[in-house]
Amino acid sequence: KNLKKFSAIIRNETIYVYGMNLRMDIRSIMPNAPNPSKRRAAAESFSNNLIVQPVMPLSSEEAGDSARLLRPPLEIEQVESVVSLEQLENSIIVDREIENCHIGTSENGKYLQGSSVWTRQLLKKSRVRRPSFLKQPSRKLRVCCIIFSALIFLLASALVTMVTHLKSSEPIQWSDGQDEPNPPQLPDSMVLLHPPQNDQAADHLNEILQEYSDPKLTLAEFQEQNPSSNIQFPEFTHTSAKHFSNQRTALLFAPGEYPNIDFEVGYYTSVIGLGESPDDVQFTNCSKGPHVPALDKFTDRPPNGSGLNTFWRSVENFATNPAEGMHWVVSQAAPLRRLHVQSDLHLFDADSWVSGGVAANTVVDGKVNFGGQQQWVMRNVHLGEGAVGGAWNLVFVGCTGAVPKEGDGAGRDNDAVMGPSISVENTPGSRMEKPYIVMKQKQAPIRENRGTQRINVSNQSDLPFVSDHPLYEFELRVPRITSGRDALGPKFDGEDDYIRDFRRVKLGIPAFNDSALAAFENHSVLQKALDQGKDLVLAPGIYYLSSSLEIKHPNQVILGLGYATLIGPSDGSPCIYIPPHITGIRIAGVMLEATVLSRDEHSPIDKTTSLLQWGDPSINDPGNETNPGCLIDVFARVGGASLERGVSTDVMVQLNSGNIYGDNLWLWRADHVQLRPMEKANFPHISPLYRQTVKGECNVNNGIVVNGANVTMVGLAVEHTNQDQTVWNGEDGIVHFYQCELPYDVDETFAISNYVGCRVGTDVKRHSAYGLGIYSNFRDFDVEVDTAVIHPEISGIHLRNIFTVKLDNQGMIKTVVNNRGPGPGTDPQRGRPFRCLDEKCRL
């Protein structure tokens, strides 16, 4: 069924299917075959293996005739023939849409006209003469006409390709590999769900979804273990027991309406609608819909619970209208994206502590309530009824509707109180959106039932399958960069999307065997697809890598689902490497994790190691302003889930090329890690559930180093690295929202070395940053850092709404920027922002 050129004949109630123009087909499939003889051999193999035989036995005479029809010579002689259908007495019926032939009409009746071998064979079979009104041109004239037509066709094709390329900056992708199945066979980590048709089906779907929520602890279970507790608790709480789980899940919702569905979105779970627009997947008549409350309400500041460790979960591309409003009580790496919230949006839960977060390309019909959220960035969000609350830092980029007014949060006016600083950017230069997947219905022939693909659905009778032929297929939508007025507000229409058939998309599935063998297998399979020019969609799971995934073709996409996690190679090579001058690359939805490096005397590592490297520091690559690369929802961590405390890298993300757009990056050196079997917590008063990282463990120097020019970040968070958290050496950098925590475990050498939360290089002439918060929590040593941010003292540097906070414990950050600005005193108020109130931080 994958032949692009084929024909079908019905003769004596028997169907024959055979290929046409085989040499052309083989050239398209094997463009790199070095010579005609090898192409001919490939064509012969193609003919022998892929031509479908008759489905009914034939007589010897019929078999001889059918053989001539089904096995045309490989060296095809192009001829033009005409057969009168009436003269064939309807013994042969030909599909009107067969390529290279058509049914023509004349004053003498209907005729079949074409230029293929099988037409000539039909002439011989029927012994029909060419009508006199058609003259046969000479062979020389025909050859000249064919050559001339081919040249005109090639020239026109080249012009069309060139114009298309110039218009879209999306060169045609080539491949020497086979097409992928569409739809692909989904692994268990990708759960495809369909709208329930009745209340019973909705109940069943709710039961399925509970499997992917965080574990529940009921009040009765807790009181049985803690009989002396007399605090007024809720009936149950979700817990953080899966904080460092290896389970990864993508819940895929087919287009349609989902009434009475309420479920908590657990760790490492992505809820993804498969419609062209968020309104194609609707959660209706629900109390909560997909949501996240505060966790651990019985044990963490009871009965409030906490959202400080509520990481690694996401929702995308659906509409929801919960009666209680949508609750999304999260911190880092938990984005809301491409949503239509048809009620209020609550980013807090009572008095729980939370440290979020990002919402992008979203419509909120009601009010956004930040509550006690420490910080949040809204990008291209429509605020129907405005926003209230927030603690320290709110940033609005390209938002529309009732957007709050800019403010420094100092509360100096008579009627004002101290609150969050509010940074508003109404004229962003451009914006880029995350690639997404769309399910499209298609027609398929009905065949005898021989089983179906494994699938979790709400009602087995509603499976969208006809036997083993699903009635749907997938598309990968890649939104183009937009600028000017198109960079404002949410955008759901898809009119600027590139649409890519999943036949050119490789669905990666991690190998489940010994990690060394799995690393080799994962790299081999994924790199082969990239080399063939295919896009990669990574199914949820853990991917060990033996070498870097190198992207070699412009405009390729790597899209991770359900927090697909790439474990770095042990030689220090990055998980993903984009060479210089490869434009339009999109990396989205992936986690990058450090491993234990092989730093022994036999295999020393003498290079800067990283988890993602874009470009080469020794090669100038300005990138492409009209076709930039982008990083969206990319989360890196050094330590955490690994039981090895020796995991390390030098830098998490290196950006050496220019014109890169970043949206929601969290680069985290783990401040706490998973306990080994039988291990007890080293700081049980902080948490009995984890080991707190101490000096010498999970080492990484910097979160991000930017050497390229024209790099923009919307929502950047870097935490706990051993040296400068962020180093920015590239010109014309822009940062909208920066959240940073200095490491908890360092000693006084951190301050003596003058390490800071953000360092702008001494040679940088132009740099802008808005909404920056740098926090300290020196747990183990009394560390006093001189300042939070260092930059050159020149007019091209613009900072706005920048502050520090002492979270807890010892030490402090004395000043805000370049040794200017306020800082904590001898008895500081913990959790209080110390702000610069003008650009020069003179006040």
PDB file of C-alpha atoms in Angstrom, residues 219-231 233:
ATOM      1  CA  LEU A 219      -7.154  10.202  56.605  1.00  0.00           C
ATOM      2  CA  ALA A 220      -8.081   6.816  58.131  1.00  0.00           C
ATOM      3  CA  GLU A 221      -4.790   5.295  56.933  1.00  0.00           C
ATOM      4  CA  PHE A 222      -2.793   8.232  58.294  1.00  0.00           C
ATOM      5  CA  GLN A 223      -4.537   8.250  61.688  1.00  0.00           C
ATOM      6  CA  GLU A 224      -3.948   4.536  62.039  1.00  0.00           C
ATOM      7  CA  GLN A 225      -0.206   5.258  61.781  1.00  0.00           C
ATOM      8  CA  ASN A 226      -0.389   8.535  63.754  1.00  0.00           C
ATOM      9  CA  PRO A 227      -3.133   8.136  66.385  1.00  0.00           C
ATOM     10  CA  SER A 228      -2.100  11.209  68.399  1.00  0.00           C
ATOM     11  CA  SER A 229      -2.650  13.658  65.558  1.00  0.00           C
ATOM     12  CA  ASN A 230      -5.554  16.015  66.230  1.00  0.00           C
ATOM     13  CA  ILE A 231      -5.146  18.485  63.331  1.00  0.00           C
ATOM     14  CA  PHE A 233      -7.232  17.181  58.018  1.00  0.00           C
TER      15      PHE A 233
END
